[in-house]
């Protein structure tokens, strides 16, 4: 099996983990066991410890001084802003809303690639960008939740910020993969991300009552830390070593399928005509953006 196929499988698994992540994280936060920023600190702390432990058995690399700012920028967008906006957004919106809006990532990556990497944008891609963002805006304004306390508009805006931050992260991380081993990149990014986010999550982390966790909540938290963070970010970096950032970003549209199926099964979300129409708009936009010209 060649490296490209392995990279594609890795990115598919990443989106499966992310898709399930919406429901598991939403259940923990909604039940009040961990507040959003406290959950982020748990996620980063657990993953950083795992990465640096396994890093003891991996090749050692020295980071060039000129790359310090690049690592810091990647950590800020990929681990700090990305996670802060995601978990805070998930507190107000629903798993299906969040996963559908996340599919604008390939569109944002294309726009940033055209600016940062000087890639050409065709009229077809411009139409795709318009359709994708139209779907995200409609879902944000008209979407409804089965939970009366939810603030759908604010939550969806934060998830959109999350998708944008992750898109910037993909562009920066792709640049680093040409120079450093994937494990070197990810362990340093998480250590920097942990430092950047600790001031935001420390107080909420201290307030967690660990002894009150049910077996399901404990498993949900474990899944988010081990699979949706440690596993997903590591597999994502491995995928970026063989594929373009724009290609890697297109896998994001697998998330709504996984998230919707799981959320509907466990009853944490419902399906309506607004969600169906906006999903079609976004998926069509993603398809047009990622479609290769003949």
PDB file of C-alpha atoms in Angstrom:
ATOM      1  CA  UNK A   1       0.000   0.000   0.000  1.00  0.00           C
ATOM      2  CA  UNK A   2       1.594   3.309  -1.094  1.00  0.00           C
ATOM      3  CA  UNK A   3       2.002   6.373   1.111  1.00  0.00           C
ATOM      4  CA  UNK A   4      -0.714   8.361  -0.675  1.00  0.00           C
ATOM      5  CA  UNK A   5      -3.373   5.708   0.016  1.00  0.00           C
ATOM      6  CA  UNK A   6      -2.277   5.526   3.651  1.00  0.00           C
ATOM      7  CA  UNK A   7      -2.566   9.324   3.840  1.00  0.00           C
ATOM      8  CA  UNK A   8      -6.113   9.169   2.432  1.00  0.00           C
ATOM      9  CA  UNK A   9      -7.091   6.503   4.979  1.00  0.00           C
ATOM     10  CA  UNK A  10      -5.561   8.612   7.768  1.00  0.00           C
ATOM     11  CA  UNK A  11      -7.577  11.670   6.748  1.00  0.00           C
ATOM     12  CA  UNK A  12     -10.768   9.605   6.499  1.00  0.00           C
ATOM     13  CA  UNK A  13     -10.245   8.371  10.078  1.00  0.00           C
ATOM     14  CA  UNK A  14      -9.613  11.962  11.196  1.00  0.00           C
ATOM     15  CA  UNK A  15     -13.044  13.027   9.947  1.00  0.00           C
ATOM     16  CA  UNK A  16     -14.730  10.007  11.559  1.00  0.00           C
ATOM     17  CA  UNK A  17     -13.149  10.989  14.883  1.00  0.00           C
ATOM     18  CA  UNK A  18     -14.160  14.632  14.394  1.00  0.00           C
ATOM     19  CA  UNK A  19     -17.689  13.634  13.400  1.00  0.00           C
ATOM     20  CA  UNK A  20     -18.174  11.648  16.617  1.00  0.00           C
ATOM     21  CA  UNK A  21     -16.384  14.363  18.568  1.00  0.00           C
ATOM     22  CA  UNK A  22     -19.302  16.783  18.100  1.00  0.00           C
ATOM     23  CA  UNK A  23     -21.760  14.548  19.946  1.00  0.00           C
ATOM     24  CA  UNK A  24     -19.425  13.299  22.698  1.00  0.00           C
ATOM     25  CA  UNK A  25     -18.108  16.788  23.492  1.00  0.00           C
ATOM     26  CA  UNK A  26     -21.636  18.237  23.336  1.00  0.00           C
ATOM     27  CA  UNK A  27     -22.908  15.645  25.827  1.00  0.00           C
ATOM     28  CA  UNK A  28     -20.159  16.414  28.353  1.00  0.00           C
ATOM     29  CA  UNK A  29     -20.609  20.184  28.086  1.00  0.00           C
ATOM     30  CA  UNK A  30     -24.445  20.148  28.023  1.00  0.00           C
ATOM     31  CA  UNK A  31     -24.560  17.958  31.127  1.00  0.00           C
ATOM     32  CA  UNK A  32     -22.414  20.491  32.979  1.00  0.00           C
ATOM     33  CA  UNK A  33     -19.605  18.120  33.916  1.00  0.00           C
ATOM     34  CA  UNK A  34     -16.941  20.341  32.329  1.00  0.00           C
ATOM     35  CA  UNK A  35     -17.268  23.900  31.112  1.00  0.00           C
ATOM     36  CA  UNK A  36     -15.998  24.603  27.572  1.00  0.00           C
ATOM     37  CA  UNK A  37     -12.622  26.188  28.359  1.00  0.00           C
ATOM     38  CA  UNK A  38     -11.924  23.665  31.111  1.00  0.00           C
ATOM     39  CA  UNK A  39     -12.577  20.885  28.594  1.00  0.00           C
ATOM     40  CA  UNK A  40     -10.086  22.487  26.195  1.00  0.00           C
ATOM     41  CA  UNK A  41      -7.396  22.501  28.869  1.00  0.00           C
ATOM     42  CA  UNK A  42      -8.113  18.823  29.624  1.00  0.00           C
ATOM     43  CA  UNK A  43      -7.914  18.056  25.902  1.00  0.00           C
ATOM     44  CA  UNK A  44      -4.604  19.863  25.429  1.00  0.00           C
ATOM     45  CA  UNK A  45      -3.041  18.664  28.667  1.00  0.00           C
ATOM     46  CA  UNK A  46      -3.895  15.014  28.022  1.00  0.00           C
ATOM     47  CA  UNK A  47      -2.736  15.107  24.400  1.00  0.00           C
ATOM     48  CA  UNK A  48       0.478  17.008  25.191  1.00  0.00           C
ATOM     49  CA  UNK A  49       1.420  14.430  27.843  1.00  0.00           C
ATOM     50  CA  UNK A  50       0.764  11.569  25.400  1.00  0.00           C
ATOM     51  CA  UNK A  51       2.766  13.220  22.606  1.00  0.00           C
ATOM     52  CA  UNK A  52       5.794  14.005  24.726  1.00  0.00           C
ATOM     53  CA  UNK A  53       5.765  10.516  26.286  1.00  0.00           C
ATOM     54  CA  UNK A  54       5.741   8.810  22.882  1.00  0.00           C
ATOM     55  CA  UNK A  55       8.208  11.444  21.702  1.00  0.00           C
ATOM     56  CA  UNK A  56      10.818   9.837  23.962  1.00  0.00           C
ATOM     57  CA  UNK A  57      10.954   6.960  21.473  1.00  0.00           C
ATOM     58  CA  UNK A  58      10.880   9.100  18.312  1.00  0.00           C
ATOM     59  CA  UNK A  59      13.694  10.814  16.348  1.00  0.00           C
ATOM     60  CA  UNK A  60      14.920  14.041  17.967  1.00  0.00           C
ATOM     61  CA  UNK A  61      14.963  17.215  15.863  1.00  0.00           C
ATOM     62  CA  UNK A  62      16.063  20.754  16.606  1.00  0.00           C
ATOM     63  CA  UNK A  63      13.768  23.605  15.567  1.00  0.00           C
ATOM     64  CA  UNK A  64      15.455  26.386  13.580  1.00  0.00           C
ATOM     65  CA  UNK A  65      15.158  29.791  15.218  1.00  0.00           C
ATOM     66  CA  UNK A  66      13.637  31.265  12.061  1.00  0.00           C
ATOM     67  CA  UNK A  67      10.738  28.778  12.365  1.00  0.00           C
ATOM     68  CA  UNK A  68       9.753  29.707  15.938  1.00  0.00           C
ATOM     69  CA  UNK A  69       7.143  32.227  14.808  1.00  0.00           C
ATOM     70  CA  UNK A  70       5.716  29.742  12.285  1.00  0.00           C
ATOM     71  CA  UNK A  71       5.269  27.145  15.038  1.00  0.00           C
ATOM     72  CA  UNK A  72       3.726  29.756  17.325  1.00  0.00           C
ATOM     73  CA  UNK A  73       1.278  30.873  14.619  1.00  0.00           C
ATOM     74  CA  UNK A  74       0.283  27.268  13.852  1.00  0.00           C
ATOM     75  CA  UNK A  75      -0.263  26.582  17.567  1.00  0.00           C
ATOM     76  CA  UNK A  76      -2.374  29.734  17.972  1.00  0.00           C
ATOM     77  CA  UNK A  77      -4.690  28.977  15.040  1.00  0.00           C
ATOM     78  CA  UNK A  78      -4.733  25.165  15.314  1.00  0.00           C
ATOM     79  CA  UNK A  79      -4.783  24.575  19.060  1.00  0.00           C
ATOM     80  CA  UNK A  80      -5.782  27.849  20.743  1.00  0.00           C
ATOM     81  CA  UNK A  81      -8.288  29.847  18.659  1.00  0.00           C
ATOM     82  CA  UNK A  82      -9.563  26.706  16.905  1.00  0.00           C
ATOM     83  CA  UNK A  83     -10.400  24.853  20.128  1.00  0.00           C
ATOM     84  CA  UNK A  84     -11.603  27.863  22.128  1.00  0.00           C
ATOM     85  CA  UNK A  85     -14.129  28.817  19.454  1.00  0.00           C
ATOM     86  CA  UNK A  86     -15.166  25.196  18.847  1.00  0.00           C
ATOM     87  CA  UNK A  87     -16.017  24.280  22.432  1.00  0.00           C
ATOM     88  CA  UNK A  88     -17.616  27.632  23.226  1.00  0.00           C
ATOM     89  CA  UNK A  89     -19.629  27.386  20.014  1.00  0.00           C
ATOM     90  CA  UNK A  90     -20.723  23.842  20.828  1.00  0.00           C
ATOM     91  CA  UNK A  91     -22.100  25.128  24.136  1.00  0.00           C
ATOM     92  CA  UNK A  92     -24.672  27.208  22.202  1.00  0.00           C
ATOM     93  CA  UNK A  93     -25.353  25.245  19.025  1.00  0.00           C
ATOM     94  CA  UNK A  94     -26.000  21.582  18.139  1.00  0.00           C
ATOM     95  CA  UNK A  95     -23.809  18.762  16.743  1.00  0.00           C
ATOM     96  CA  UNK A  96     -25.461  18.791  13.292  1.00  0.00           C
ATOM     97  CA  UNK A  97     -25.213  22.580  12.996  1.00  0.00           C
ATOM     98  CA  UNK A  98     -21.559  22.525  14.011  1.00  0.00           C
ATOM     99  CA  UNK A  99     -20.563  19.695  11.684  1.00  0.00           C
ATOM    100  CA  UNK A 100     -22.360  21.211   8.676  1.00  0.00           C
ATOM    101  CA  UNK A 101     -20.779  24.638   9.173  1.00  0.00           C
ATOM    102  CA  UNK A 102     -17.349  23.008   9.535  1.00  0.00           C
ATOM    103  CA  UNK A 103     -17.597  21.935   5.887  1.00  0.00           C
ATOM    104  CA  UNK A 104     -16.788  25.488   4.784  1.00  0.00           C
ATOM    105  CA  UNK A 105     -13.171  24.675   5.695  1.00  0.00           C
ATOM    106  CA  UNK A 106     -12.216  23.616   2.106  1.00  0.00           C
ATOM    107  CA  UNK A 107     -13.633  26.913   0.823  1.00  0.00           C
ATOM    108  CA  UNK A 108     -11.649  28.961   3.326  1.00  0.00           C
ATOM    109  CA  UNK A 109      -8.519  26.939   2.532  1.00  0.00           C
ATOM    110  CA  UNK A 110      -8.971  27.697  -1.166  1.00  0.00           C
ATOM    111  CA  UNK A 111      -9.310  31.436  -0.528  1.00  0.00           C
ATOM    112  CA  UNK A 112      -6.258  31.473   1.745  1.00  0.00           C
ATOM    113  CA  UNK A 113      -4.286  29.338  -0.718  1.00  0.00           C
ATOM    114  CA  UNK A 114      -5.015  31.849  -3.476  1.00  0.00           C
ATOM    115  CA  UNK A 115      -3.630  34.641  -1.279  1.00  0.00           C
ATOM    116  CA  UNK A 116      -0.820  32.809   0.493  1.00  0.00           C
ATOM    117  CA  UNK A 117       0.195  30.277  -2.179  1.00  0.00           C
ATOM    118  CA  UNK A 118      -0.916  32.306  -5.220  1.00  0.00           C
ATOM    119  CA  UNK A 119      -3.280  29.606  -6.520  1.00  0.00           C
ATOM    120  CA  UNK A 120      -5.740  30.648  -9.241  1.00  0.00           C
ATOM    121  CA  UNK A 121      -9.487  30.836  -8.417  1.00  0.00           C
ATOM    122  CA  UNK A 122     -11.782  29.968 -11.338  1.00  0.00           C
ATOM    123  CA  UNK A 123     -15.389  31.241 -11.816  1.00  0.00           C
ATOM    124  CA  UNK A 124     -16.632  27.749 -10.850  1.00  0.00           C
ATOM    125  CA  UNK A 125     -14.763  27.955  -7.576  1.00  0.00           C
ATOM    126  CA  UNK A 126     -16.133  31.446  -6.932  1.00  0.00           C
ATOM    127  CA  UNK A 127     -19.670  30.022  -7.343  1.00  0.00           C
ATOM    128  CA  UNK A 128     -18.759  27.251  -4.906  1.00  0.00           C
ATOM    129  CA  UNK A 129     -17.520  29.789  -2.366  1.00  0.00           C
ATOM    130  CA  UNK A 130     -20.774  31.750  -2.690  1.00  0.00           C
ATOM    131  CA  UNK A 131     -22.971  28.657  -2.242  1.00  0.00           C
ATOM    132  CA  UNK A 132     -20.963  27.355   0.703  1.00  0.00           C
ATOM    133  CA  UNK A 133     -21.015  30.582   2.677  1.00  0.00           C
ATOM    134  CA  UNK A 134     -24.701  31.132   1.794  1.00  0.00           C
ATOM    135  CA  UNK A 135     -25.516  27.785   3.370  1.00  0.00           C
ATOM    136  CA  UNK A 136     -23.518  28.604   6.499  1.00  0.00           C
ATOM    137  CA  UNK A 137     -25.198  32.017   6.859  1.00  0.00           C
ATOM    138  CA  UNK A 138     -28.738  30.610   6.370  1.00  0.00           C
ATOM    139  CA  UNK A 139     -28.087  27.856   8.895  1.00  0.00           C
ATOM    140  CA  UNK A 140     -26.756  30.401  11.400  1.00  0.00           C
ATOM    141  CA  UNK A 141     -29.745  32.761  11.046  1.00  0.00           C
ATOM    142  CA  UNK A 142     -32.679  30.363  10.616  1.00  0.00           C
ATOM    143  CA  UNK A 143     -31.475  27.217  12.348  1.00  0.00           C
ATOM    144  CA  UNK A 144     -33.430  26.046  15.369  1.00  0.00           C
ATOM    145  CA  UNK A 145     -32.479  23.791  18.244  1.00  0.00           C
ATOM    146  CA  UNK A 146     -34.359  21.287  20.329  1.00  0.00           C
ATOM    147  CA  UNK A 147     -32.845  22.980  23.421  1.00  0.00           C
ATOM    148  CA  UNK A 148     -34.577  26.301  24.311  1.00  0.00           C
ATOM    149  CA  UNK A 149     -31.474  27.703  26.055  1.00  0.00           C
ATOM    150  CA  UNK A 150     -29.266  27.417  22.958  1.00  0.00           C
ATOM    151  CA  UNK A 151     -28.026  30.552  21.188  1.00  0.00           C
ATOM    152  CA  UNK A 152     -27.805  29.133  17.669  1.00  0.00           C
ATOM    153  CA  UNK A 153     -26.596  32.290  15.923  1.00  0.00           C
ATOM    154  CA  UNK A 154     -23.735  32.933  18.367  1.00  0.00           C
ATOM    155  CA  UNK A 155     -22.798  29.250  18.469  1.00  0.00           C
ATOM    156  CA  UNK A 156     -22.732  28.943  14.685  1.00  0.00           C
ATOM    157  CA  UNK A 157     -20.630  32.105  14.337  1.00  0.00           C
ATOM    158  CA  UNK A 158     -18.098  30.627  16.760  1.00  0.00           C
ATOM    159  CA  UNK A 159     -18.037  27.343  14.808  1.00  0.00           C
ATOM    160  CA  UNK A 160     -17.451  29.355  11.626  1.00  0.00           C
ATOM    161  CA  UNK A 161     -14.525  31.059  13.378  1.00  0.00           C
ATOM    162  CA  UNK A 162     -13.327  27.597  14.377  1.00  0.00           C
ATOM    163  CA  UNK A 163     -13.405  26.414  10.739  1.00  0.00           C
ATOM    164  CA  UNK A 164     -11.531  29.512   9.599  1.00  0.00           C
ATOM    165  CA  UNK A 165      -8.850  29.112  12.271  1.00  0.00           C
ATOM    166  CA  UNK A 166      -8.398  25.437  11.365  1.00  0.00           C
ATOM    167  CA  UNK A 167      -8.051  26.380   7.690  1.00  0.00           C
ATOM    168  CA  UNK A 168      -5.231  28.801   8.512  1.00  0.00           C
ATOM    169  CA  UNK A 169      -3.641  26.051  10.606  1.00  0.00           C
ATOM    170  CA  UNK A 170      -3.695  23.635   7.647  1.00  0.00           C
ATOM    171  CA  UNK A 171      -1.890  26.147   5.428  1.00  0.00           C
ATOM    172  CA  UNK A 172       0.813  26.824   8.035  1.00  0.00           C
ATOM    173  CA  UNK A 173       1.194  23.170   9.062  1.00  0.00           C
ATOM    174  CA  UNK A 174       1.619  22.123   5.422  1.00  0.00           C
ATOM    175  CA  UNK A 175       4.621  24.442   5.190  1.00  0.00           C
ATOM    176  CA  UNK A 176       6.203  22.798   8.248  1.00  0.00           C
ATOM    177  CA  UNK A 177       5.735  19.229   6.971  1.00  0.00           C
ATOM    178  CA  UNK A 178       8.313  19.827   4.250  1.00  0.00           C
ATOM    179  CA  UNK A 179      11.017  20.390   6.852  1.00  0.00           C
ATOM    180  CA  UNK A 180      10.238  18.473  10.042  1.00  0.00           C
ATOM    181  CA  UNK A 181       9.046  15.013  11.093  1.00  0.00           C
ATOM    182  CA  UNK A 182       5.250  14.962  11.727  1.00  0.00           C
ATOM    183  CA  UNK A 183       5.720  13.932  15.353  1.00  0.00           C
ATOM    184  CA  UNK A 184       8.158  16.785  15.981  1.00  0.00           C
ATOM    185  CA  UNK A 185       5.647  19.252  14.577  1.00  0.00           C
ATOM    186  CA  UNK A 186       2.641  18.049  16.500  1.00  0.00           C
ATOM    187  CA  UNK A 187       4.322  17.671  19.913  1.00  0.00           C
ATOM    188  CA  UNK A 188       5.688  21.230  19.797  1.00  0.00           C
ATOM    189  CA  UNK A 189       2.407  22.657  18.515  1.00  0.00           C
ATOM    190  CA  UNK A 190       0.475  21.085  21.389  1.00  0.00           C
ATOM    191  CA  UNK A 191       2.976  22.245  24.002  1.00  0.00           C
ATOM    192  CA  UNK A 192       2.714  25.818  22.694  1.00  0.00           C
ATOM    193  CA  UNK A 193      -1.074  25.474  22.425  1.00  0.00           C
ATOM    194  CA  UNK A 194      -1.257  24.309  26.043  1.00  0.00           C
ATOM    195  CA  UNK A 195       0.729  27.356  27.176  1.00  0.00           C
ATOM    196  CA  UNK A 196      -1.460  29.734  25.149  1.00  0.00           C
ATOM    197  CA  UNK A 197      -4.798  28.335  26.380  1.00  0.00           C
ATOM    198  CA  UNK A 198      -4.008  27.710  30.060  1.00  0.00           C
ATOM    199  CA  UNK A 199      -4.970  31.275  31.126  1.00  0.00           C
ATOM    200  CA  UNK A 200      -8.429  30.771  29.546  1.00  0.00           C
ATOM    201  CA  UNK A 201      -9.203  27.317  30.942  1.00  0.00           C
ATOM    202  CA  UNK A 202      -7.372  27.051  34.271  1.00  0.00           C
ATOM    203  CA  UNK A 203     -10.223  28.268  36.495  1.00  0.00           C
ATOM    204  CA  UNK A 204     -12.869  26.086  34.805  1.00  0.00           C
ATOM    205  CA  UNK A 205     -10.487  23.099  34.934  1.00  0.00           C
ATOM    206  CA  UNK A 206     -10.078  23.571  38.697  1.00  0.00           C
ATOM    207  CA  UNK A 207     -13.860  23.507  39.152  1.00  0.00           C
ATOM    208  CA  UNK A 208     -14.320  20.045  37.597  1.00  0.00           C
ATOM    209  CA  UNK A 209     -15.824  17.494  40.003  1.00  0.00           C
ATOM    210  CA  UNK A 210     -14.137  14.356  38.666  1.00  0.00           C
ATOM    211  CA  UNK A 211     -15.853  12.006  41.119  1.00  0.00           C
ATOM    212  CA  UNK A 212     -19.281  12.853  39.626  1.00  0.00           C
ATOM    213  CA  UNK A 213     -18.432  11.485  36.171  1.00  0.00           C
ATOM    214  CA  UNK A 214     -20.665   8.648  34.972  1.00  0.00           C
ATOM    215  CA  UNK A 215     -19.073   5.845  32.894  1.00  0.00           C
ATOM    216  CA  UNK A 216     -20.522   7.361  29.700  1.00  0.00           C
ATOM    217  CA  UNK A 217     -19.223  10.869  30.485  1.00  0.00           C
ATOM    218  CA  UNK A 218     -15.792   9.450  31.369  1.00  0.00           C
ATOM    219  CA  UNK A 219     -15.708   7.551  28.065  1.00  0.00           C
ATOM    220  CA  UNK A 220     -16.847  10.646  26.143  1.00  0.00           C
ATOM    221  CA  UNK A 221     -14.055  12.744  27.664  1.00  0.00           C
ATOM    222  CA  UNK A 222     -11.532   9.975  26.945  1.00  0.00           C
ATOM    223  CA  UNK A 223     -12.692   9.731  23.322  1.00  0.00           C
ATOM    224  CA  UNK A 224     -12.319  13.484  22.786  1.00  0.00           C
ATOM    225  CA  UNK A 225      -8.799  13.513  24.259  1.00  0.00           C
ATOM    226  CA  UNK A 226      -7.380  10.284  22.838  1.00  0.00           C
ATOM    227  CA  UNK A 227      -9.129   9.831  19.491  1.00  0.00           C
ATOM    228  CA  UNK A 228     -10.496  13.261  18.463  1.00  0.00           C
ATOM    229  CA  UNK A 229      -7.369  15.134  19.569  1.00  0.00           C
ATOM    230  CA  UNK A 230      -4.253  12.963  19.960  1.00  0.00           C
ATOM    231  CA  UNK A 231      -5.177  10.563  17.149  1.00  0.00           C
ATOM    232  CA  UNK A 232      -6.860  13.080  14.830  1.00  0.00           C
ATOM    233  CA  UNK A 233      -4.146  15.749  14.903  1.00  0.00           C
ATOM    234  CA  UNK A 234      -1.363  13.179  14.480  1.00  0.00           C
ATOM    235  CA  UNK A 235      -3.121  11.480  11.548  1.00  0.00           C
ATOM    236  CA  UNK A 236      -3.875  14.896  10.033  1.00  0.00           C
ATOM    237  CA  UNK A 237      -0.185  15.848  10.035  1.00  0.00           C
ATOM    238  CA  UNK A 238       0.714  12.464   8.529  1.00  0.00           C
ATOM    239  CA  UNK A 239      -1.850  13.074   5.784  1.00  0.00           C
ATOM    240  CA  UNK A 240      -0.442  16.537   5.058  1.00  0.00           C
ATOM    241  CA  UNK A 241       2.999  15.042   4.387  1.00  0.00           C
ATOM    242  CA  UNK A 242       1.614  13.322   1.271  1.00  0.00           C
ATOM    243  CA  UNK A 243      -1.308  15.543   0.191  1.00  0.00           C
ATOM    244  CA  UNK A 244      -2.014  19.220  -0.484  1.00  0.00           C
ATOM    245  CA  UNK A 245      -3.728  21.277   2.208  1.00  0.00           C
ATOM    246  CA  UNK A 246      -6.677  21.860  -0.132  1.00  0.00           C
ATOM    247  CA  UNK A 247      -7.034  18.107  -0.705  1.00  0.00           C
ATOM    248  CA  UNK A 248      -6.830  17.332   3.003  1.00  0.00           C
ATOM    249  CA  UNK A 249      -9.484  19.943   3.767  1.00  0.00           C
ATOM    250  CA  UNK A 250     -12.046  18.346   1.425  1.00  0.00           C
ATOM    251  CA  UNK A 251     -12.346  15.353   3.763  1.00  0.00           C
ATOM    252  CA  UNK A 252     -14.181  17.612   6.206  1.00  0.00           C
ATOM    253  CA  UNK A 253     -17.537  16.979   4.494  1.00  0.00           C
ATOM    254  CA  UNK A 254     -17.500  13.439   5.938  1.00  0.00           C
ATOM    255  CA  UNK A 255     -18.049  14.998   9.377  1.00  0.00           C
ATOM    256  CA  UNK A 256     -21.746  15.946   9.003  1.00  0.00           C
ATOM    257  CA  UNK A 257     -22.625  12.437   7.873  1.00  0.00           C
ATOM    258  CA  UNK A 258     -20.992  10.835  10.913  1.00  0.00           C
ATOM    259  CA  UNK A 259     -22.190  13.546  13.317  1.00  0.00           C
ATOM    260  CA  UNK A 260     -25.761  13.521  12.024  1.00  0.00           C
ATOM    261  CA  UNK A 261     -26.132   9.740  12.144  1.00  0.00           C
ATOM    262  CA  UNK A 262     -24.732   9.499  15.667  1.00  0.00           C
ATOM    263  CA  UNK A 263     -26.627  12.563  16.984  1.00  0.00           C
ATOM    264  CA  UNK A 264     -29.922  11.272  15.578  1.00  0.00           C
ATOM    265  CA  UNK A 265     -29.333   7.793  17.039  1.00  0.00           C
ATOM    266  CA  UNK A 266     -28.718   9.085  20.568  1.00  0.00           C
ATOM    267  CA  UNK A 267     -31.385  11.820  20.266  1.00  0.00           C
ATOM    268  CA  UNK A 268     -29.110  14.840  20.905  1.00  0.00           C
ATOM    269  CA  UNK A 269     -30.255  16.595  17.709  1.00  0.00           C
ATOM    270  CA  UNK A 270     -32.987  16.494  15.090  1.00  0.00           C
ATOM    271  CA  UNK A 271     -33.244  16.948  11.334  1.00  0.00           C
ATOM    272  CA  UNK A 272     -35.375  19.579   9.586  1.00  0.00           C
ATOM    273  CA  UNK A 273     -35.764  21.202   6.174  1.00  0.00           C
ATOM    274  CA  UNK A 274     -33.424  24.134   7.007  1.00  0.00           C
ATOM    275  CA  UNK A 275     -30.589  21.779   7.885  1.00  0.00           C
ATOM    276  CA  UNK A 276     -31.163  19.689   4.757  1.00  0.00           C
ATOM    277  CA  UNK A 277     -31.231  22.705   2.388  1.00  0.00           C
ATOM    278  CA  UNK A 278     -28.177  24.361   3.952  1.00  0.00           C
ATOM    279  CA  UNK A 279     -26.283  21.064   3.903  1.00  0.00           C
ATOM    280  CA  UNK A 280     -27.024  20.724   0.159  1.00  0.00           C
ATOM    281  CA  UNK A 281     -25.816  24.291  -0.461  1.00  0.00           C
ATOM    282  CA  UNK A 282     -22.603  23.748   1.482  1.00  0.00           C
ATOM    283  CA  UNK A 283     -21.858  20.327  -0.053  1.00  0.00           C
ATOM    284  CA  UNK A 284     -22.478  21.719  -3.542  1.00  0.00           C
ATOM    285  CA  UNK A 285     -20.150  24.610  -2.776  1.00  0.00           C
ATOM    286  CA  UNK A 286     -17.455  22.244  -1.501  1.00  0.00           C
ATOM    287  CA  UNK A 287     -17.816  20.056  -4.611  1.00  0.00           C
ATOM    288  CA  UNK A 288     -17.429  23.029  -6.980  1.00  0.00           C
ATOM    289  CA  UNK A 289     -14.449  24.378  -5.056  1.00  0.00           C
ATOM    290  CA  UNK A 290     -12.604  21.057  -5.028  1.00  0.00           C
ATOM    291  CA  UNK A 291     -13.591  19.920  -8.548  1.00  0.00           C
ATOM    292  CA  UNK A 292     -10.540  19.582 -10.768  1.00  0.00           C
ATOM    293  CA  UNK A 293     -10.788  21.325 -14.174  1.00  0.00           C
ATOM    294  CA  UNK A 294     -10.782  19.074 -17.227  1.00  0.00           C
TER     295      UNK A 294
END
